[in-house]
């Protein structure tokens, strides 16, 4: 790669995607420099990321080896091709460390690059989508926004069979990823113009995954600008509840006694958690605060607050696996060539886009 030079912003983004410190990168670069290693300091990495020195030639290769990416990716401008554009939303259970969030944000940005390049190589560019914004006001609530989405996307009354399929059909890209534990359920990004992108935690159970995707859809539709975090989270939850459990469709299901057996029955039908159903029943006035609290106590005593009965199968993305099938099966690319299209090493491409339950298994040529 004659005259190739690393981009400082990309160096930082790639390091964060690996969850590495500058000191760890410098140590890895030293190891990658050969049997008689050249010591690379943390200060070198710091200056490289700030643009105070150029990373070229052998040091570019050491840097790439340390980060585990093809050297060509280090030279790309992270502001080109949609990296890092648009407000990022999260559905999380608790506060995460800043470093953990930065790692997930980096994964989000790189996934956008990877999928765009895979789509381009498959000659099926990601361009069209049916997402739109709904501006909330005193007269337009989060529930109204959910009803507008159902109407615009022609979703039939009743339970949504496959939430991931709904957003993919509307043109979004969905990928299942390791988000560093179970504290972060999903993350999404849309600049209002390009294709929306959602990452879903591979550890989330099926019912929570569905609600998380609906929650993120609410953010993408309603929240074009940063706002009060707690208020936006409540709005996204209200959107998800109305989208997955429309009041007009589910109200009658809460007639009579709302107990654990009824919640388990409804969970099989609506494919959301018992906790979400119980909260929906309360919000729709189907039970009192006291009745709600009584069932919550019973669920806690049985351990259902940690692990509910009735397992809902996880939904899986189909759009990106179809693009990968096009590359490998229809166009006959080798695994190595397909990985190069996505700016990944073959082992990472295999793990992210070919292997395991995330995608339909494929056979490399």
Tab-separated table of C-alpha atoms in Angstrom:
chain	number	residue	atom	x	y	z
A	1	UNK	CA	0.000	0.000	0.000
A	2	UNK	CA	2.341	2.684	-1.277
A	3	UNK	CA	1.763	6.125	0.245
A	4	UNK	CA	-1.080	4.796	2.419
A	5	UNK	CA	-1.565	6.844	5.568
A	6	UNK	CA	-3.778	6.132	8.562
A	7	UNK	CA	-6.630	8.516	9.352
A	8	UNK	CA	-6.407	9.717	12.987
A	9	UNK	CA	-10.166	9.614	13.538
A	10	UNK	CA	-10.384	6.078	12.212
A	11	UNK	CA	-7.552	4.949	14.484
A	12	UNK	CA	-9.531	6.090	17.514
A	13	UNK	CA	-12.790	4.588	16.244
A	14	UNK	CA	-11.196	1.198	15.588
A	15	UNK	CA	-9.457	1.150	18.961
A	16	UNK	CA	-12.751	1.924	20.698
A	17	UNK	CA	-14.512	-0.810	18.723
A	18	UNK	CA	-12.088	-3.305	20.251
A	19	UNK	CA	-12.451	-1.866	23.751
A	20	UNK	CA	-8.689	-1.287	23.927
A	21	UNK	CA	-6.728	1.412	25.705
A	22	UNK	CA	-3.906	3.293	23.997
A	23	UNK	CA	-1.434	1.398	26.170
A	24	UNK	CA	-2.873	-1.928	25.038
A	25	UNK	CA	-2.594	-0.870	21.402
A	26	UNK	CA	1.029	0.151	21.856
A	27	UNK	CA	1.849	-3.187	23.490
A	28	UNK	CA	0.135	-5.071	20.655
A	29	UNK	CA	1.996	-2.996	18.058
A	30	UNK	CA	5.287	-3.818	19.728
A	31	UNK	CA	4.485	-7.539	19.535
A	32	UNK	CA	3.436	-7.192	15.884
A	33	UNK	CA	6.702	-5.493	14.916
A	34	UNK	CA	8.571	-8.797	14.613
A	35	UNK	CA	10.919	-11.211	16.375
A	36	UNK	CA	13.217	-8.330	17.274
A	37	UNK	CA	10.457	-5.953	18.365
A	38	UNK	CA	10.494	-2.211	18.026
A	39	UNK	CA	9.084	-0.697	21.185
A	40	UNK	CA	5.997	1.418	20.468
A	41	UNK	CA	4.949	3.731	23.293
A	42	UNK	CA	1.501	4.787	24.437
A	43	UNK	CA	2.551	8.317	23.569
A	44	UNK	CA	3.004	7.258	19.949
A	45	UNK	CA	-0.568	5.976	19.815
A	46	UNK	CA	-1.821	9.176	21.444
A	47	UNK	CA	-0.031	11.356	18.891
A	48	UNK	CA	-1.236	9.162	16.024
A	49	UNK	CA	-4.865	9.502	17.146
A	50	UNK	CA	-4.550	13.270	17.526
A	51	UNK	CA	-3.023	13.619	14.058
A	52	UNK	CA	0.339	14.887	15.319
A	53	UNK	CA	2.256	12.239	13.381
A	54	UNK	CA	1.733	10.182	10.253
A	55	UNK	CA	1.263	6.417	10.431
A	56	UNK	CA	2.590	4.804	7.251
A	57	UNK	CA	4.553	1.825	5.915
A	58	UNK	CA	5.555	-0.774	8.510
A	59	UNK	CA	3.910	1.063	11.389
A	60	UNK	CA	0.623	1.099	9.522
A	61	UNK	CA	0.832	-2.690	9.224
A	62	UNK	CA	1.721	-3.054	12.915
A	63	UNK	CA	-1.188	-0.816	13.831
A	64	UNK	CA	-3.578	-2.869	11.693
A	65	UNK	CA	-2.334	-6.106	13.248
A	66	UNK	CA	-2.731	-4.658	16.750
A	67	UNK	CA	-6.329	-3.634	16.075
A	68	UNK	CA	-7.259	-6.715	14.062
A	69	UNK	CA	-8.446	-4.932	10.916
A	70	UNK	CA	-7.165	-4.742	7.319
A	71	UNK	CA	-4.702	-1.886	6.966
A	72	UNK	CA	-6.824	-0.242	4.278
A	73	UNK	CA	-9.614	0.416	6.764
A	74	UNK	CA	-7.251	2.468	8.929
A	75	UNK	CA	-6.815	4.891	6.043
A	76	UNK	CA	-10.503	5.656	5.487
A	77	UNK	CA	-12.082	8.899	6.647
A	78	UNK	CA	-14.614	8.025	9.391
A	79	UNK	CA	-16.805	10.946	8.309
A	80	UNK	CA	-17.243	9.483	4.810
A	81	UNK	CA	-19.819	6.830	4.040
A	82	UNK	CA	-22.183	7.584	6.889
A	83	UNK	CA	-19.930	6.747	9.817
A	84	UNK	CA	-21.058	8.459	12.999
A	85	UNK	CA	-23.950	10.445	11.524
A	86	UNK	CA	-27.270	10.787	13.289
A	87	UNK	CA	-28.340	10.760	16.905
A	88	UNK	CA	-27.578	7.459	18.658
A	89	UNK	CA	-30.276	5.965	20.896
A	90	UNK	CA	-29.985	3.111	23.402
A	91	UNK	CA	-32.305	0.858	25.319
A	92	UNK	CA	-30.429	-0.040	28.477
A	93	UNK	CA	-31.207	-1.393	31.919
A	94	UNK	CA	-28.652	0.621	33.834
A	95	UNK	CA	-25.937	3.226	33.488
A	96	UNK	CA	-23.017	1.979	31.420
A	97	UNK	CA	-19.405	3.050	31.620
A	98	UNK	CA	-18.481	5.686	29.056
A	99	UNK	CA	-15.874	3.341	27.559
A	100	UNK	CA	-18.524	0.643	27.053
A	101	UNK	CA	-20.855	3.077	25.303
A	102	UNK	CA	-18.038	4.336	23.082
A	103	UNK	CA	-17.277	0.749	22.078
A	104	UNK	CA	-20.906	0.178	21.098
A	105	UNK	CA	-21.039	3.473	19.195
A	106	UNK	CA	-17.913	2.435	17.303
A	107	UNK	CA	-19.482	-0.947	16.502
A	108	UNK	CA	-22.546	0.861	15.194
A	109	UNK	CA	-20.475	3.089	12.929
A	110	UNK	CA	-18.401	0.207	11.590
A	111	UNK	CA	-21.444	-1.990	11.011
A	112	UNK	CA	-22.854	0.758	8.799
A	113	UNK	CA	-19.644	0.803	6.751
A	114	UNK	CA	-19.548	-2.994	6.510
A	115	UNK	CA	-23.156	-3.383	5.407
A	116	UNK	CA	-22.939	-0.532	2.917
A	117	UNK	CA	-19.903	-2.146	1.297
A	118	UNK	CA	-21.490	-5.616	1.304
A	119	UNK	CA	-24.599	-4.179	-0.356
A	120	UNK	CA	-22.525	-2.313	-2.933
A	121	UNK	CA	-20.563	-5.465	-3.791
A	122	UNK	CA	-23.852	-7.347	-4.156
A	123	UNK	CA	-25.055	-4.526	-6.430
A	124	UNK	CA	-28.013	-3.941	-4.131
A	125	UNK	CA	-27.241	-0.550	-2.579
A	126	UNK	CA	-29.077	0.537	0.544
A	127	UNK	CA	-31.082	3.529	-0.610
A	128	UNK	CA	-34.823	3.256	-0.201
A	129	UNK	CA	-36.727	3.139	3.069
A	130	UNK	CA	-40.169	4.085	4.397
A	131	UNK	CA	-39.165	5.648	7.700
A	132	UNK	CA	-40.587	9.049	8.602
A	133	UNK	CA	-40.565	11.452	11.521
A	134	UNK	CA	-43.490	12.223	13.817
A	135	UNK	CA	-43.218	15.476	15.743
A	136	UNK	CA	-44.638	15.107	19.238
A	137	UNK	CA	-46.783	17.858	20.721
A	138	UNK	CA	-49.605	18.412	23.178
A	139	UNK	CA	-51.914	16.937	20.545
A	140	UNK	CA	-49.647	14.176	19.173
A	141	UNK	CA	-48.434	11.621	21.717
A	142	UNK	CA	-46.084	8.650	21.464
A	143	UNK	CA	-49.155	6.416	21.194
A	144	UNK	CA	-50.370	8.478	18.247
A	145	UNK	CA	-46.960	8.058	16.602
A	146	UNK	CA	-47.213	4.261	16.975
A	147	UNK	CA	-50.673	4.302	15.396
A	148	UNK	CA	-49.345	6.401	12.500
A	149	UNK	CA	-46.559	3.868	11.884
A	150	UNK	CA	-49.009	0.959	11.960
A	151	UNK	CA	-51.232	2.731	9.446
A	152	UNK	CA	-48.423	3.928	7.140
A	153	UNK	CA	-46.813	0.499	7.054
A	154	UNK	CA	-50.170	-1.280	6.648
A	155	UNK	CA	-49.690	-3.490	9.698
A	156	UNK	CA	-52.771	-5.608	10.423
A	157	UNK	CA	-54.606	-5.442	13.731
A	158	UNK	CA	-53.453	-7.685	16.534
A	159	UNK	CA	-50.022	-9.096	17.412
A	160	UNK	CA	-47.015	-8.367	15.185
A	161	UNK	CA	-45.604	-11.781	14.171
A	162	UNK	CA	-42.018	-10.600	13.545
A	163	UNK	CA	-40.848	-7.179	14.732
A	164	UNK	CA	-37.437	-7.373	13.065
A	165	UNK	CA	-39.109	-8.244	9.766
A	166	UNK	CA	-41.323	-5.163	10.098
A	167	UNK	CA	-38.410	-2.724	10.369
A	168	UNK	CA	-36.390	-4.557	7.705
A	169	UNK	CA	-39.337	-4.448	5.307
A	170	UNK	CA	-39.504	-0.699	5.913
A	171	UNK	CA	-35.863	-0.460	4.842
A	172	UNK	CA	-33.831	-0.522	8.065
A	173	UNK	CA	-30.664	-2.559	8.555
A	174	UNK	CA	-30.723	-4.812	11.623
A	175	UNK	CA	-27.745	-6.736	12.985
A	176	UNK	CA	-27.341	-8.849	16.114
A	177	UNK	CA	-24.162	-8.066	18.021
A	178	UNK	CA	-22.276	-8.656	21.254
A	179	UNK	CA	-22.975	-5.412	23.102
A	180	UNK	CA	-20.671	-6.184	25.996
A	181	UNK	CA	-23.055	-7.889	28.413
A	182	UNK	CA	-26.764	-7.700	29.156
A	183	UNK	CA	-27.028	-4.084	30.332
A	184	UNK	CA	-27.626	-2.674	26.848
A	185	UNK	CA	-30.505	-4.204	24.885
A	186	UNK	CA	-30.280	-2.314	21.604
A	187	UNK	CA	-28.838	0.756	19.920
A	188	UNK	CA	-30.035	2.647	16.858
A	189	UNK	CA	-29.050	5.506	14.580
A	190	UNK	CA	-30.683	7.473	11.774
A	191	UNK	CA	-29.831	10.879	10.344
A	192	UNK	CA	-33.300	11.342	8.878
A	193	UNK	CA	-32.094	10.725	5.328
A	194	UNK	CA	-30.072	7.532	4.930
A	195	UNK	CA	-30.971	4.016	5.954
A	196	UNK	CA	-31.741	3.517	9.687
A	197	UNK	CA	-29.500	1.060	11.523
A	198	UNK	CA	-30.282	-1.011	14.612
A	199	UNK	CA	-27.990	-3.297	16.613
A	200	UNK	CA	-29.704	-5.802	18.902
A	201	UNK	CA	-27.985	-7.523	21.820
A	202	UNK	CA	-27.360	-11.205	21.114
A	203	UNK	CA	-28.032	-11.956	24.799
A	204	UNK	CA	-31.545	-10.480	24.910
A	205	UNK	CA	-34.350	-13.081	25.187
A	206	UNK	CA	-36.908	-13.156	22.392
A	207	UNK	CA	-39.641	-11.178	24.122
A	208	UNK	CA	-37.268	-8.460	25.277
A	209	UNK	CA	-35.655	-8.304	21.834
A	210	UNK	CA	-39.043	-7.577	20.228
A	211	UNK	CA	-39.821	-4.795	22.697
A	212	UNK	CA	-36.317	-3.352	22.285
A	213	UNK	CA	-36.679	-3.165	18.495
A	214	UNK	CA	-40.066	-1.459	18.871
A	215	UNK	CA	-38.562	0.890	21.470
A	216	UNK	CA	-35.705	1.829	19.133
A	217	UNK	CA	-38.173	2.334	16.286
A	218	UNK	CA	-39.962	4.808	18.540
A	219	UNK	CA	-36.746	6.747	19.060
A	220	UNK	CA	-36.008	6.809	15.331
A	221	UNK	CA	-39.493	8.062	14.484
A	222	UNK	CA	-39.983	10.557	17.325
A	223	UNK	CA	-36.573	11.810	18.420
A	224	UNK	CA	-34.588	13.659	15.782
A	225	UNK	CA	-32.860	15.825	18.383
A	226	UNK	CA	-31.360	15.111	21.820
A	227	UNK	CA	-33.738	15.712	24.697
A	228	UNK	CA	-34.384	14.814	28.308
A	229	UNK	CA	-33.204	11.222	28.469
A	230	UNK	CA	-35.822	9.967	30.916
A	231	UNK	CA	-38.663	11.646	29.021
A	232	UNK	CA	-37.547	10.237	25.674
A	233	UNK	CA	-37.193	6.755	27.194
A	234	UNK	CA	-40.750	6.911	28.553
A	235	UNK	CA	-42.002	8.070	25.161
A	236	UNK	CA	-40.188	5.234	23.401
A	237	UNK	CA	-41.666	2.735	25.872
A	238	UNK	CA	-45.166	4.133	25.312
A	239	UNK	CA	-44.621	3.904	21.539
A	240	UNK	CA	-43.451	0.281	21.797
A	241	UNK	CA	-46.378	-0.698	24.024
A	242	UNK	CA	-48.951	0.747	21.619
A	243	UNK	CA	-47.179	-0.667	18.563
A	244	UNK	CA	-46.897	-4.214	19.957
A	245	UNK	CA	-50.084	-4.197	22.072
A	246	UNK	CA	-52.543	-1.718	20.499
A	247	UNK	CA	-55.127	-0.622	23.056
A	248	UNK	CA	-57.993	-1.223	20.651
A	249	UNK	CA	-56.852	-4.818	20.052
A	250	UNK	CA	-55.657	-5.997	23.446
A	251	UNK	CA	-58.054	-4.321	25.879
A	252	UNK	CA	-60.588	-7.143	25.644
A	253	UNK	CA	-57.904	-9.713	26.436
A	254	UNK	CA	-57.597	-8.268	29.958
A	255	UNK	CA	-61.284	-8.857	30.763
A	256	UNK	CA	-61.756	-10.856	33.927
A	257	UNK	CA	-58.947	-11.862	36.256
A	258	UNK	CA	-55.421	-10.836	35.251
A	259	UNK	CA	-53.276	-13.462	36.968
A	260	UNK	CA	-50.098	-15.354	36.138
A	261	UNK	CA	-51.903	-17.961	34.043
A	262	UNK	CA	-53.598	-15.233	31.996
A	263	UNK	CA	-50.273	-13.433	31.524
A	264	UNK	CA	-48.580	-16.640	30.331
A	265	UNK	CA	-51.411	-17.258	27.868
A	266	UNK	CA	-51.212	-13.703	26.534
A	267	UNK	CA	-47.420	-13.886	26.297
A	268	UNK	CA	-47.724	-16.778	23.827
A	269	UNK	CA	-50.120	-14.722	21.710
A	270	UNK	CA	-48.570	-11.243	21.828
A	271	UNK	CA	-44.937	-12.403	22.148
A	272	UNK	CA	-43.999	-9.790	24.747
A	273	UNK	CA	-42.965	-10.291	28.360
A	274	UNK	CA	-45.403	-10.931	31.168
A	275	UNK	CA	-44.077	-7.782	32.834
A	276	UNK	CA	-44.884	-5.715	29.735
A	277	UNK	CA	-48.365	-7.218	29.553
A	278	UNK	CA	-48.967	-6.532	33.238
A	279	UNK	CA	-47.887	-2.917	32.814
A	280	UNK	CA	-50.138	-2.619	29.751
A	281	UNK	CA	-53.105	-3.911	31.726
A	282	UNK	CA	-52.450	-1.281	34.401
A	283	UNK	CA	-52.093	1.531	31.855
A	284	UNK	CA	-55.381	0.526	30.207
A	285	UNK	CA	-57.219	0.463	33.536
A	286	UNK	CA	-57.781	-3.290	33.484
A	287	UNK	CA	-56.474	-3.625	37.046
A	288	UNK	CA	-55.737	-1.373	40.003
A	289	UNK	CA	-52.381	-0.330	41.400
A	290	UNK	CA	-52.949	-2.727	44.293
A	291	UNK	CA	-53.735	-5.623	41.932
A	292	UNK	CA	-50.691	-4.755	39.815
A	293	UNK	CA	-48.452	-4.687	42.878
A	294	UNK	CA	-49.851	-8.025	44.110
A	295	UNK	CA	-49.001	-9.770	40.840
A	296	UNK	CA	-45.534	-8.165	40.808
A	297	UNK	CA	-44.866	-9.552	44.298
A	298	UNK	CA	-46.037	-13.005	43.189
A	299	UNK	CA	-43.788	-12.881	40.116
A	300	UNK	CA	-40.818	-11.843	42.252
A	301	UNK	CA	-41.414	-14.663	44.735
A	302	UNK	CA	-41.392	-17.192	41.890
A	303	UNK	CA	-38.262	-15.706	40.291
A	304	UNK	CA	-40.188	-14.535	37.231
A	305	UNK	CA	-38.735	-11.041	37.441
A	306	UNK	CA	-35.360	-12.536	36.534
A	307	UNK	CA	-36.445	-15.338	34.196
A	308	UNK	CA	-40.022	-15.613	33.010
A	309	UNK	CA	-41.746	-18.829	31.938
A	310	UNK	CA	-42.846	-19.264	28.298
A	311	UNK	CA	-39.816	-18.794	26.072
A	312	UNK	CA	-40.359	-16.679	22.969
A	313	UNK	CA	-38.059	-17.662	20.066
A	314	UNK	CA	-35.590	-14.970	19.060
A	315	UNK	CA	-36.294	-13.196	15.804
A	316	UNK	CA	-33.402	-13.005	13.355
A	317	UNK	CA	-32.485	-10.439	10.684
A	318	UNK	CA	-32.874	-11.636	7.104
A	319	UNK	CA	-31.881	-8.688	4.910
A	320	UNK	CA	-28.124	-8.637	5.567
A	321	UNK	CA	-27.788	-12.464	5.445
A	322	UNK	CA	-29.468	-12.311	2.031
A	323	UNK	CA	-26.817	-9.850	0.824
A	324	UNK	CA	-24.068	-12.132	2.114
A	325	UNK	CA	-25.675	-15.088	0.322
A	326	UNK	CA	-25.618	-13.042	-2.864
A	327	UNK	CA	-21.866	-12.499	-2.520
A	328	UNK	CA	-20.911	-16.049	-1.588
A	329	UNK	CA	-23.463	-18.209	-3.361
A	330	UNK	CA	-24.607	-16.210	-6.383
A	331	UNK	CA	-21.511	-14.173	-7.214
A	332	UNK	CA	-19.121	-16.887	-6.122
A	333	UNK	CA	-16.820	-14.742	-3.974
A	334	UNK	CA	-14.455	-16.511	-1.636
A	335	UNK	CA	-14.802	-15.829	2.053
A	336	UNK	CA	-11.594	-13.799	1.880
A	337	UNK	CA	-12.902	-11.653	-0.988
A	338	UNK	CA	-16.234	-11.060	0.719
A	339	UNK	CA	-14.423	-10.075	3.921
A	340	UNK	CA	-12.261	-7.616	1.989
A	341	UNK	CA	-15.426	-5.984	0.618
A	342	UNK	CA	-16.563	-5.377	4.195
A	343	UNK	CA	-13.126	-4.140	5.362
A	344	UNK	CA	-12.841	-7.111	7.721
A	345	UNK	CA	-10.412	-9.949	8.269
A	346	UNK	CA	-11.883	-13.308	7.156
A	347	UNK	CA	-12.296	-14.611	10.706
A	348	UNK	CA	-14.282	-11.540	11.759
A	349	UNK	CA	-16.439	-11.672	8.630
A	350	UNK	CA	-17.114	-15.352	9.298
A	351	UNK	CA	-18.114	-14.618	12.894
A	352	UNK	CA	-20.245	-11.528	12.218
A	353	UNK	CA	-21.915	-12.423	8.946
A	354	UNK	CA	-21.718	-16.165	8.366
A	355	UNK	CA	-21.473	-18.263	11.496
A	356	UNK	CA	-23.896	-19.050	14.263
A	357	UNK	CA	-27.512	-18.188	15.014
A	358	UNK	CA	-27.174	-14.566	13.884
A	359	UNK	CA	-27.521	-15.444	10.206
A	360	UNK	CA	-28.475	-18.297	7.976
A	361	UNK	CA	-25.357	-20.520	7.817
A	362	UNK	CA	-23.461	-20.220	4.562
A	363	UNK	CA	-20.737	-22.293	2.976
A	364	UNK	CA	-17.579	-20.415	1.967
A	365	UNK	CA	-16.254	-21.292	-1.504
